[in-house]
Coordinates of C-alpha atoms in Angstrom, one line a residue:
X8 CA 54.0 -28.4 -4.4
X9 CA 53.4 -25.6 -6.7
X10 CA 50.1 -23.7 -7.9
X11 CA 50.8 -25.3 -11.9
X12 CA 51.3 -28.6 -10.0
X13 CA 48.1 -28.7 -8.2
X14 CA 45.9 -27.5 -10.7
X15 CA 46.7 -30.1 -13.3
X16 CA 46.0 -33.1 -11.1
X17 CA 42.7 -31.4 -9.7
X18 CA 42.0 -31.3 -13.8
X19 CA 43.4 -34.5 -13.9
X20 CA 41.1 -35.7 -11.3
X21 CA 38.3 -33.9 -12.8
X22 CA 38.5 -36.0 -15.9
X23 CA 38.2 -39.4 -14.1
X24 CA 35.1 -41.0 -14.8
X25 CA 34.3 -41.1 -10.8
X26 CA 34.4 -37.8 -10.6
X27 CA 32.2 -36.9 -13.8
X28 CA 29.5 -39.3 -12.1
X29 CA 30.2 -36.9 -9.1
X30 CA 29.5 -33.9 -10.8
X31 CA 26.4 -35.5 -13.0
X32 CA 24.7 -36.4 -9.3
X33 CA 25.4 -33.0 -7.8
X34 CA 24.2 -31.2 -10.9
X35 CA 20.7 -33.4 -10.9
X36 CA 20.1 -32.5 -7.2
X37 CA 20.5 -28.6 -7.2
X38 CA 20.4 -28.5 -11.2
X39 CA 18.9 -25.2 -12.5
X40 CA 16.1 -24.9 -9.9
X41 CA 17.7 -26.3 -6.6
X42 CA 15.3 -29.6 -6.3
X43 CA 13.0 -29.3 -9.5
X44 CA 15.4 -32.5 -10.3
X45 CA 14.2 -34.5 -7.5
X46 CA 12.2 -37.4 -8.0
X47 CA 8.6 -37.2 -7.0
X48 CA 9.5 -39.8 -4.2
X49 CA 12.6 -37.8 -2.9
X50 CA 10.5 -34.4 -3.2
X51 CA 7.8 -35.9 -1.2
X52 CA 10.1 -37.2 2.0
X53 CA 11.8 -33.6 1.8
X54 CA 8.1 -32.5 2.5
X55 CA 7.1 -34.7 5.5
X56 CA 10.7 -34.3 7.0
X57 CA 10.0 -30.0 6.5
X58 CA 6.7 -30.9 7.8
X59 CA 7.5 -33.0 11.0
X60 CA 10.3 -30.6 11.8
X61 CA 8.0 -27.6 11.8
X62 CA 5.2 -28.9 14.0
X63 CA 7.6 -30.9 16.3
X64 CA 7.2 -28.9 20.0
X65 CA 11.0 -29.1 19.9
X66 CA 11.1 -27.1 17.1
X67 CA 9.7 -23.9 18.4
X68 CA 12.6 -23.2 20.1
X69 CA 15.1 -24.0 17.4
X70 CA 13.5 -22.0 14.8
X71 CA 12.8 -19.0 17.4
X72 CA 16.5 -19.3 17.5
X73 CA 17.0 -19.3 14.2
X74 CA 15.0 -16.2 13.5
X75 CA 16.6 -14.0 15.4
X76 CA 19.1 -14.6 13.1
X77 CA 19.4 -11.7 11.2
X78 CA 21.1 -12.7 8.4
X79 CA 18.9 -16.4 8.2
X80 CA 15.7 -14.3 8.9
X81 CA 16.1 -11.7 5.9
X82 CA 17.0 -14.4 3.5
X83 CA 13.7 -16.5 4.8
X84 CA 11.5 -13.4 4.6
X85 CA 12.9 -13.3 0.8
X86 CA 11.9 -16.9 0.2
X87 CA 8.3 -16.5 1.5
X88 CA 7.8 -13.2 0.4
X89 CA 5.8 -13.6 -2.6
X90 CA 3.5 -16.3 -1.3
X91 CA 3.2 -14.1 1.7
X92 CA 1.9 -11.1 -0.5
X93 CA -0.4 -13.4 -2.6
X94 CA -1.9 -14.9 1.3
X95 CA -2.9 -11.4 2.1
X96 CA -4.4 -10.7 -1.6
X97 CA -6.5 -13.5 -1.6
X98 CA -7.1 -12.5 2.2
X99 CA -8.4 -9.2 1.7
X100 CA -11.0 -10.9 -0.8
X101 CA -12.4 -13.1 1.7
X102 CA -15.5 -11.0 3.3
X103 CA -15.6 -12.8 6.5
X104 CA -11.9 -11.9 7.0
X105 CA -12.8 -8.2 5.7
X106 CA -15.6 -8.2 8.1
X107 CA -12.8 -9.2 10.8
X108 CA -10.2 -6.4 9.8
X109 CA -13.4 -4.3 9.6
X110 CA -14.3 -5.5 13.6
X111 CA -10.5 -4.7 14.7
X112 CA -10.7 -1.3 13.4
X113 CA -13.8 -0.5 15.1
X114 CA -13.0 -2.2 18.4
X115 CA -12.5 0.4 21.2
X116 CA -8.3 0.2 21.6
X117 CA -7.8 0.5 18.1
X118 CA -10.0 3.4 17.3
X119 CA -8.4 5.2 20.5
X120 CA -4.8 4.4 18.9
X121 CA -6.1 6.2 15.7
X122 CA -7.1 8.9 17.6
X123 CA -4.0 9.6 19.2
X124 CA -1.7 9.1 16.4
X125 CA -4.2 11.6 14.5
X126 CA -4.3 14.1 17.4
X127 CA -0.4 13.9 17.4
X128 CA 1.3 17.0 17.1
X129 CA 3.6 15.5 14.6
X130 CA 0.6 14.2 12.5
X131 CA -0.7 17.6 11.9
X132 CA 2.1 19.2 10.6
X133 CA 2.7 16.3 8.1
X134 CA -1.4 17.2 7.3
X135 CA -0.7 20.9 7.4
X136 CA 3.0 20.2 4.8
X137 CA 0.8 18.3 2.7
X138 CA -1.9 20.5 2.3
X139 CA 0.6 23.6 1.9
X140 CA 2.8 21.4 -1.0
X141 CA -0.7 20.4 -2.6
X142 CA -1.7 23.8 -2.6
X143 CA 1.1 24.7 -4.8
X144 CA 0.4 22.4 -7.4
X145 CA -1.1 24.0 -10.8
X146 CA -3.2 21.6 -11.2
X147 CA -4.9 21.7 -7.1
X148 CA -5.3 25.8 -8.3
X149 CA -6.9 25.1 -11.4
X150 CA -9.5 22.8 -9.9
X151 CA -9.8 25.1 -6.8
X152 CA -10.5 27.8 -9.1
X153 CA -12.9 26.1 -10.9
X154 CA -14.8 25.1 -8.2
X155 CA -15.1 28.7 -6.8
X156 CA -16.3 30.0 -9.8
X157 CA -18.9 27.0 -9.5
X158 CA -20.1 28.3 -6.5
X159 CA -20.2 31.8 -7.5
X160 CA -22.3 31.0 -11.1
X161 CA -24.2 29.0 -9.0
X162 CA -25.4 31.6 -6.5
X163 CA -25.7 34.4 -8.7
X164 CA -27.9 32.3 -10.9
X165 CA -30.1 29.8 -8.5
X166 CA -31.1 26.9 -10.8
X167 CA -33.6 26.2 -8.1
X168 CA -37.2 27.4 -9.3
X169 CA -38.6 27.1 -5.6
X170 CA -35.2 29.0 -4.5
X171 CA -36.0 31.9 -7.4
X172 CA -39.6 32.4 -6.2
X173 CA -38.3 32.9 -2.6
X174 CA -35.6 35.3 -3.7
X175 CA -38.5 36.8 -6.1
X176 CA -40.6 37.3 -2.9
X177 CA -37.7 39.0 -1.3
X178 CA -36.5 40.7 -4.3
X179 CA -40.0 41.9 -4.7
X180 CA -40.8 43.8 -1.6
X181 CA -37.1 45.1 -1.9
X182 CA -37.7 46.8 -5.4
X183 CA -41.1 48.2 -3.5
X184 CA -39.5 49.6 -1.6
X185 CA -36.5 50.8 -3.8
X186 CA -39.6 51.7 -6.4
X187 CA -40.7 54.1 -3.5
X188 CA -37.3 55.3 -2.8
X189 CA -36.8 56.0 -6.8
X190 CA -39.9 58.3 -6.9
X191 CA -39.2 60.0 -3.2
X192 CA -35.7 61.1 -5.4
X193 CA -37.3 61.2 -8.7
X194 CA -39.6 64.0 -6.8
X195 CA -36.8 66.0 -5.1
X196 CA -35.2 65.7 -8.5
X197 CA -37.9 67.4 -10.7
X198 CA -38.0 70.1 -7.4
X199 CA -34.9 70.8 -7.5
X200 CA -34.8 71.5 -11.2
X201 CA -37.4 73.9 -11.3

């Protein structure tokens, strides 16, 4: 039988009314959205059969199975994934649940695994590359530069009155003595230039 043979009696087929109702029932199951077609009834058995499988004991093993399943794992991770994201959103709103990723943290294991991965080797020269590359950055300078010349304005011009009246204090038995010094050369001065 040749190719032009066989493809005008699968068209021929095609056009049988037994094979439209084919087509019509196979488009209303996985129509546009897989089983958005299903009756209420059918949708709702689909759900118990999901459900029993997936708390049967027997199960456990076949979907442990299944997941290791590269290929069958990626493609469920795909399925779930935004639900997934939205359980930990609405997670990480819950306080108690805060409150228990807050205890996990603080627990004794876990804050000696941050320690080690912090004291790593490794760990500081990502800190120290960071700090090098953020360094370059105009706008790191700018603010850097700003802030020195902060601190500078802000200790050559105290805005602290009790501060001033210490410095004053200071300043004051300094020019005393600076007043004494001044008059000691003042003196020599005037000697000299007679």
């Amino acid at each position: 039988m040749e190719y032009r043979d066989m493809k005008q009696m699968v068209i021929d087929i095609l056009k049988t009314e037994d094979a439209q109702k084919a087509l019509q029932e196979q488009s209303r199951i996985s129509g546009p959205g897989g089983f958005q077609m299903l009756s209420a009834s059918d949708r709702e058995n689909i759900r118990l059969a999901i459900k029993e499988v997936l708390l049967s004991p027997d199960a456990r093993t076949v979907l442990e199975e299944l997941m290791t399943d590269t290929r069958f794992a990626g493609e469920f991770a795909k399925a779930v994934n935004k639900e997934n994201k939205q359980i930990h959103k609405d997670l990480l709103k819950d306080p108690s649940y805060q409150q228990d990723l807050v205890n996990v943290f603080k627990g004794p294991e876990m804050e000696k695994v941050i320690l080690d991965a912090l004291g790593s080797t490794n760990y500081r020269k990502r800190i120290v590359t960071i700090m090098q590359e953020s360094l370059q950055s105009p706008m790191i300078k700018l603010q850097m530069y700003e802030l020195l010349r902060q601190a500078v304005r802000e200790e050559l011009n105290p805005k602290n009155p009790a501060r001033k009246k210490e410095e004053g204090k200071d300043g004051g038995e300094e020019s005393g003595d600076s007043g004494g010094s001044n008059e000691t050369d003042g003196e020599d001065g005037e000697a000299e230039g007679s």
